Tab-separated table of C-alpha atoms in Angstrom:
chain	number	residue	atom	x	y	z
J	11	SER	CA	-17.428	5.663	-1.365
J	12	SER	CA	-18.512	4.643	2.137
J	13	VAL	CA	-17.263	7.961	3.584
J	14	TYR	CA	-19.940	10.409	4.768
J	15	ARG	CA	-19.847	14.008	6.016
J	16	HIS	CA	-22.266	15.642	8.449
J	17	PRO	CA	-22.319	19.341	7.452
J	18	LYS	CA	-23.586	20.700	10.776
J	19	LEU	CA	-21.239	18.653	12.961
J	20	ASN	CA	-18.397	18.995	10.424
J	21	SER	CA	-17.600	15.316	10.979
J	22	LEU	CA	-16.532	12.506	8.657
J	23	LEU	CA	-17.685	8.910	9.045
J	24	MET	CA	-16.092	5.887	7.384
J	25	VAL	CA	-18.212	2.726	7.191
J	26	TYR	CA	-16.708	-0.606	6.167
J	27	VAL	CA	-18.951	-3.627	6.857
J	28	ASP	CA	-19.198	-3.486	10.690
J	29	GLY	CA	-16.293	-1.059	11.130
J	30	PHE	CA	-17.128	2.604	11.842
J	31	LYS	CA	-14.522	5.362	12.208
J	32	MET	CA	-15.430	9.002	12.838
J	33	SER	CA	-13.294	12.131	12.855
J	34	GLY	CA	-14.105	15.773	13.486
J	35	PRO	CA	-14.096	18.445	16.200
J	36	SER	CA	-13.799	16.617	19.529
J	37	GLU	CA	-16.857	18.383	20.978
J	38	ASN	CA	-19.008	17.043	18.107
J	39	LEU	CA	-17.948	13.393	18.075
J	40	SER	CA	-20.262	12.325	20.910
J	41	LYS	CA	-23.166	14.060	19.149
J	42	GLY	CA	-22.409	12.153	15.963
J	43	TRP	CA	-22.318	8.803	17.736
J	44	GLN	CA	-25.601	9.607	19.512
J	45	LEU	CA	-27.281	10.173	16.137
J	46	ILE	CA	-26.005	6.828	14.830
J	47	ARG	CA	-26.827	4.872	17.984
J	48	LYS	CA	-30.420	6.109	17.954
J	49	HIS	CA	-30.986	3.748	15.031
J	50	ILE	CA	-28.145	1.173	15.140
J	51	LYS	CA	-27.058	-0.942	18.086
J	52	THR	CA	-23.260	-0.609	18.374
J	53	ASP	CA	-20.500	-1.136	20.896
J	54	LYS	CA	-19.524	1.901	22.918
J	55	PRO	CA	-17.355	4.176	20.733
J	56	LEU	CA	-13.682	4.174	21.731
J	57	PRO	CA	-10.694	6.332	20.739
J	58	ALA	CA	-9.104	5.158	17.494
J	59	GLY	CA	-6.909	2.156	18.261
J	60	LYS	CA	-7.104	-0.677	15.730
J	61	CYS	CA	-9.324	-0.320	12.668
J	62	LEU	CA	-9.484	-2.769	9.776
J	63	GLY	CA	-6.287	-4.489	10.897
J	64	CYS	CA	-4.311	-1.249	11.196
J	65	ASP	CA	-3.114	0.137	14.536
J	66	HIS	CA	-3.641	3.899	14.894
J	67	LEU	CA	-0.922	5.461	17.049
J	68	ILE	CA	-1.931	9.019	17.925
J	69	GLY	CA	0.571	11.463	19.401
J	70	THR	CA	2.531	14.625	18.642
J	71	THR	CA	5.668	15.575	16.732
J	72	LYS	CA	7.797	18.689	16.363
J	73	VAL	CA	7.564	20.685	13.125
J	74	GLY	CA	9.623	23.855	12.946
J	75	GLY	CA	9.793	23.981	16.724
J	76	LYS	CA	6.012	23.653	17.002
J	77	SER	CA	4.306	20.645	18.600
J	78	VAL	CA	1.607	19.307	16.253
J	79	LYS	CA	-0.764	16.324	16.210
J	80	GLN	CA	0.483	13.187	14.468
J	81	ILE	CA	-0.947	9.798	13.611
J	82	GLU	CA	1.002	6.680	12.655
J	83	TYR	CA	-0.639	3.844	10.742
J	84	ASP	CA	1.049	0.647	11.926
J	85	MET	CA	0.525	-2.515	9.851
J	86	GLN	CA	3.331	-4.562	11.424
J	87	PRO	CA	1.144	-7.279	13.042
J	88	PHE	CA	-0.791	-7.744	9.790
J	89	LEU	CA	2.378	-7.858	7.682
J	90	GLU	CA	3.879	-10.432	10.045
J	91	GLN	CA	0.808	-12.527	9.236
J	92	CYS	CA	1.510	-12.018	5.504
J	93	VAL	CA	5.085	-13.240	5.927
J	94	GLN	CA	3.982	-16.274	7.939
J	95	ALA	CA	1.221	-17.077	5.434
J	96	TYR	CA	3.830	-17.100	2.643
J	97	LEU	CA	6.250	-19.309	4.590
J	98	THR	CA	3.489	-21.766	5.478
J	99	ALA	CA	2.025	-21.930	1.952
J	100	SER	CA	5.411	-22.183	0.233
J	101	LYS	CA	6.819	-24.570	2.888
J	102	LYS	CA	9.929	-22.427	3.218
J	103	ASP	CA	11.997	-21.729	6.312
J	104	ARG	CA	12.229	-18.176	7.661
J	105	LYS	CA	16.010	-18.389	7.270
J	106	THR	CA	15.500	-18.182	3.490
J	107	LEU	CA	14.303	-14.574	3.903
J	108	LYS	CA	17.458	-12.507	3.522
J	109	ARG	CA	17.809	-8.792	4.279
J	110	ALA	CA	16.434	-6.808	1.307
J	111	ALA	CA	16.789	-3.056	0.780
J	112	THR	CA	14.114	-2.893	-1.947
J	113	PRO	CA	11.189	-5.101	-3.017
J	114	PHE	CA	12.789	-5.608	-6.460
J	115	LEU	CA	15.421	-7.895	-7.929
J	116	ASP	CA	18.108	-6.524	-10.236
J	117	ASP	CA	16.829	-6.673	-13.826
J	118	ASN	CA	20.295	-7.462	-15.186
J	119	VAL	CA	20.598	-10.478	-12.885
J	120	LEU	CA	17.138	-11.708	-13.885
J	121	GLU	CA	17.960	-11.278	-17.574
J	122	LYS	CA	21.110	-13.416	-17.272
J	123	GLU	CA	19.179	-16.086	-15.365
J	124	GLN	CA	16.488	-16.093	-18.045
J	125	GLN	CA	19.075	-16.506	-20.802
J	126	ALA	CA	20.541	-19.492	-18.959
J	127	LEU	CA	17.071	-21.043	-18.604
J	128	ASP	CA	16.253	-20.397	-22.270
J	129	ALA	CA	19.399	-22.301	-23.221
J	130	GLN	CA	17.937	-25.407	-21.546
J	131	GLY	CA	15.080	-25.485	-24.044
J	132	PRO	CA	11.387	-24.485	-24.023
J	133	ASP	CA	10.240	-27.523	-22.033
J	134	SER	CA	12.699	-27.170	-19.159
J	135	ASN	CA	11.084	-27.717	-15.743
J	136	ALA	CA	13.496	-25.137	-14.322
J	137	LYS	CA	11.514	-22.388	-16.081
J	138	LYS	CA	8.217	-23.308	-14.425
J	139	GLY	CA	7.036	-21.435	-11.354
J	140	VAL	CA	6.055	-23.599	-8.383
J	141	LEU	CA	4.406	-20.820	-6.304
J	142	GLN	CA	1.627	-19.989	-8.772
J	143	PRO	CA	-1.104	-21.853	-6.776
J	144	ILE	CA	-0.486	-19.683	-3.677
J	145	ALA	CA	0.559	-16.425	-5.351
J	146	ALA	CA	-2.857	-14.778	-5.678
J	147	SER	CA	-3.830	-15.280	-2.035
J	148	ILE	CA	-0.476	-13.956	-0.767
J	149	LEU	CA	-0.421	-10.968	-3.115
J	150	MET	CA	-3.997	-9.917	-2.313
J	151	LYS	CA	-3.217	-10.077	1.397
J	152	VAL	CA	-0.125	-7.889	0.918
J	153	LEU	CA	-2.063	-5.527	-1.368
J	154	TYR	CA	-4.469	-4.747	1.473
J	155	ALA	CA	-1.609	-3.504	3.646
J	156	ALA	CA	-0.004	-1.711	0.705
J	157	ARG	CA	-3.124	0.304	-0.083
J	158	LEU	CA	-3.787	1.152	3.540
J	159	ALA	CA	-0.394	2.141	4.878
J	160	ARG	CA	2.564	0.756	2.880
J	161	PHE	CA	2.648	2.613	-0.408
J	162	ASP	CA	6.214	1.367	-1.045
J	163	LEU	CA	4.786	-2.106	-1.769
J	164	LEU	CA	2.258	-1.062	-4.426
J	165	LYS	CA	4.421	-1.369	-7.541
J	166	ALA	CA	5.966	-4.730	-6.656
J	167	VAL	CA	2.557	-6.219	-5.848
J	168	GLY	CA	1.008	-4.786	-9.015
J	169	ASN	CA	3.797	-6.182	-11.198
J	170	LEU	CA	3.362	-9.698	-9.828
J	171	ALA	CA	-0.444	-9.596	-9.808
J	172	SER	CA	-0.394	-9.014	-13.575
J	173	LYS	CA	1.572	-12.269	-14.048
J	174	ILE	CA	-0.659	-14.696	-12.157
J	175	THR	CA	-1.809	-16.444	-15.353
J	176	LYS	CA	1.716	-16.677	-16.826
J	177	TRP	CA	3.670	-17.407	-13.674
J	178	ASP	CA	7.234	-18.698	-14.077
J	179	HIS	CA	10.491	-19.232	-12.184
J	180	THR	CA	11.295	-15.508	-12.280
J	181	CYS	CA	7.953	-14.730	-10.599
J	182	ASP	CA	8.846	-17.207	-7.841
J	183	ARG	CA	12.069	-15.293	-7.257
J	184	GLN	CA	10.317	-11.912	-7.316
J	185	LEU	CA	7.637	-13.003	-4.839
J	186	HIS	CA	10.291	-14.335	-2.471
J	187	ARG	CA	12.168	-11.033	-2.748
J	188	LEU	CA	8.983	-9.079	-1.989
J	189	ILE	CA	8.332	-11.126	1.152
J	190	SER	CA	11.994	-10.756	2.152
J	191	TYR	CA	11.672	-6.983	1.817
J	192	ILE	CA	8.489	-6.961	3.918
J	193	ASP	CA	10.227	-9.031	6.580
J	194	SER	CA	13.133	-6.544	6.509
J	195	THR	CA	10.894	-3.482	6.900
J	196	LEU	CA	8.186	-4.540	9.350
J	197	GLU	CA	8.858	-1.418	11.417
J	198	TYR	CA	7.997	0.974	8.553
J	199	ARG	CA	5.041	3.281	9.310
J	200	LEU	CA	2.887	5.696	7.341
J	201	LYS	CA	2.833	8.979	9.284
J	202	GLY	CA	0.887	12.215	8.918
J	203	HIS	CA	0.797	15.392	10.962
J	204	ILE	CA	-1.599	18.341	11.083
J	205	GLY	CA	-0.590	21.657	12.617
J	206	ASP	CA	-2.646	24.240	10.715
J	207	ARG	CA	-6.202	25.483	10.365
J	208	ALA	CA	-8.311	23.975	7.578
J	209	GLU	CA	-8.273	27.239	5.597
J	210	ASP	CA	-4.444	27.125	5.515
J	211	LEU	CA	-4.311	23.654	3.964
J	212	SER	CA	-4.049	22.698	0.299
J	213	ILE	CA	-4.041	19.492	-1.722
J	214	GLY	CA	-0.661	18.362	-3.025
J	215	LEU	CA	-0.934	16.066	-6.047
J	216	TYR	CA	2.164	14.410	-7.494
J	217	SER	CA	2.490	12.130	-10.515
J	218	ASP	CA	5.359	10.481	-12.336
J	219	ALA	CA	6.076	7.544	-14.615
J	220	ASP	CA	8.932	5.252	-15.429
J	221	PHE	CA	9.485	4.563	-19.110
J	222	ALA	CA	8.883	1.125	-20.608
J	223	SER	CA	9.753	-0.626	-17.340
J	224	ASP	CA	7.872	-3.770	-18.366
J	225	LYS	CA	10.334	-5.481	-20.695
J	226	GLU	CA	7.675	-7.853	-22.080
J	227	THR	CA	5.139	-5.225	-23.137
J	228	SER	CA	7.238	-1.998	-23.166
J	229	ARG	CA	4.541	-0.364	-21.030
J	230	SER	CA	5.310	2.262	-18.423
J	231	THR	CA	3.993	2.489	-14.872
J	232	THR	CA	2.044	5.431	-13.457
J	233	GLY	CA	2.755	6.619	-9.933
J	234	VAL	CA	0.443	9.036	-8.086
J	235	PHE	CA	0.632	10.474	-4.572
J	236	ILE	CA	-1.797	12.905	-2.917
J	237	ALA	CA	-1.522	14.619	0.468
J	238	LEU	CA	-2.872	17.442	2.616
J	239	GLU	CA	-0.198	20.111	2.957
J	240	GLY	CA	0.346	23.314	4.923
J	241	PRO	CA	3.088	25.279	6.695
J	242	ASN	CA	3.035	22.742	9.558
J	243	THR	CA	1.089	19.943	7.876
J	244	PHE	CA	1.836	16.892	5.780
J	245	PHE	CA	-0.815	14.191	5.762
J	246	PRO	CA	-0.731	11.387	3.121
J	247	LEU	CA	-4.152	10.578	1.677
J	248	ASN	CA	-3.604	8.039	-1.090
J	249	ALA	CA	-1.125	6.568	-3.545
J	250	ILE	CA	-1.486	4.626	-6.780
J	251	SER	CA	0.851	2.468	-8.846
J	252	LYS	CA	-0.721	1.325	-12.105
J	253	LYS	CA	0.674	-0.183	-15.262
J	254	GLN	CA	-0.330	1.992	-18.206
J	255	SER	CA	-2.681	0.519	-20.809
J	256	VAL	CA	-0.828	2.128	-23.736
J	257	VAL	CA	2.757	1.983	-24.991
J	258	SER	CA	4.349	5.435	-24.758
J	259	HIS	CA	7.024	6.488	-27.221
J	260	SER	CA	8.959	8.721	-24.825
J	261	THR	CA	9.357	9.624	-21.159
J	262	PRO	CA	7.301	12.860	-21.537
J	263	GLU	CA	4.443	10.905	-23.119
J	264	ALA	CA	4.447	8.387	-20.254
J	265	GLU	CA	4.414	11.258	-17.758
J	266	ILE	CA	1.482	12.938	-19.525
J	267	VAL	CA	-0.476	9.669	-19.247
J	268	ALA	CA	0.402	9.546	-15.543
J	269	ALA	CA	-0.642	13.168	-14.988
J	270	ASP	CA	-3.962	12.526	-16.718
J	271	HIS	CA	-4.623	9.555	-14.423
J	272	ALA	CA	-3.671	11.648	-11.384
J	273	LEU	CA	-6.098	14.421	-12.298
């Protein structure tokens, strides 16, 4: 939705509130903007720089010895805001954010911690999560960046978003780990390059699933990735991480559910 194609100019237009982004043959872009500006008063169109909080870094890269066009989607300034928003809301010092190689905590460590908390009794204050009031706002802010250009954050955000109404001490720890990981990987970029004609491109669709990764519900998680591909092309289009709504009885069954969602 909100993406339009002009068949004669062979151009695509994205519209999001007051943000417009057009792509197509360079000789047709000015014609497209002229058509729009006949009816809508806009600022003068500029080369893609920042759009919807994401910096667009356009350049070239080498693929098989051939120089091809490349674009990087850079969310670092926005993610720095996410980290600062968390620190401010949680009243934590930046020094508490340790280097993290993944956005996840070790399940075995969490299980031992939970057993120790359970031993303190059902009414123990140690089991209660203190970050629940701020969690939704932080997670939704991170989710925006994850969907746009940081697909590696999707699963961790999705896991925590499903626990907003039953937030506990473990969720506090997982949210802190997620923010630590973001702070450790601010330089990560989503990149895509195109070096082929349109008729030489194809759609690559990939799906997978873990099996019963949610220990509370025994549900699996679907992962989907789609990209434009060619001999000298690899351009990411979208990615999805979604907890499955059914309980699968085996890994193949979970993967069939994931493949169905991908299609």
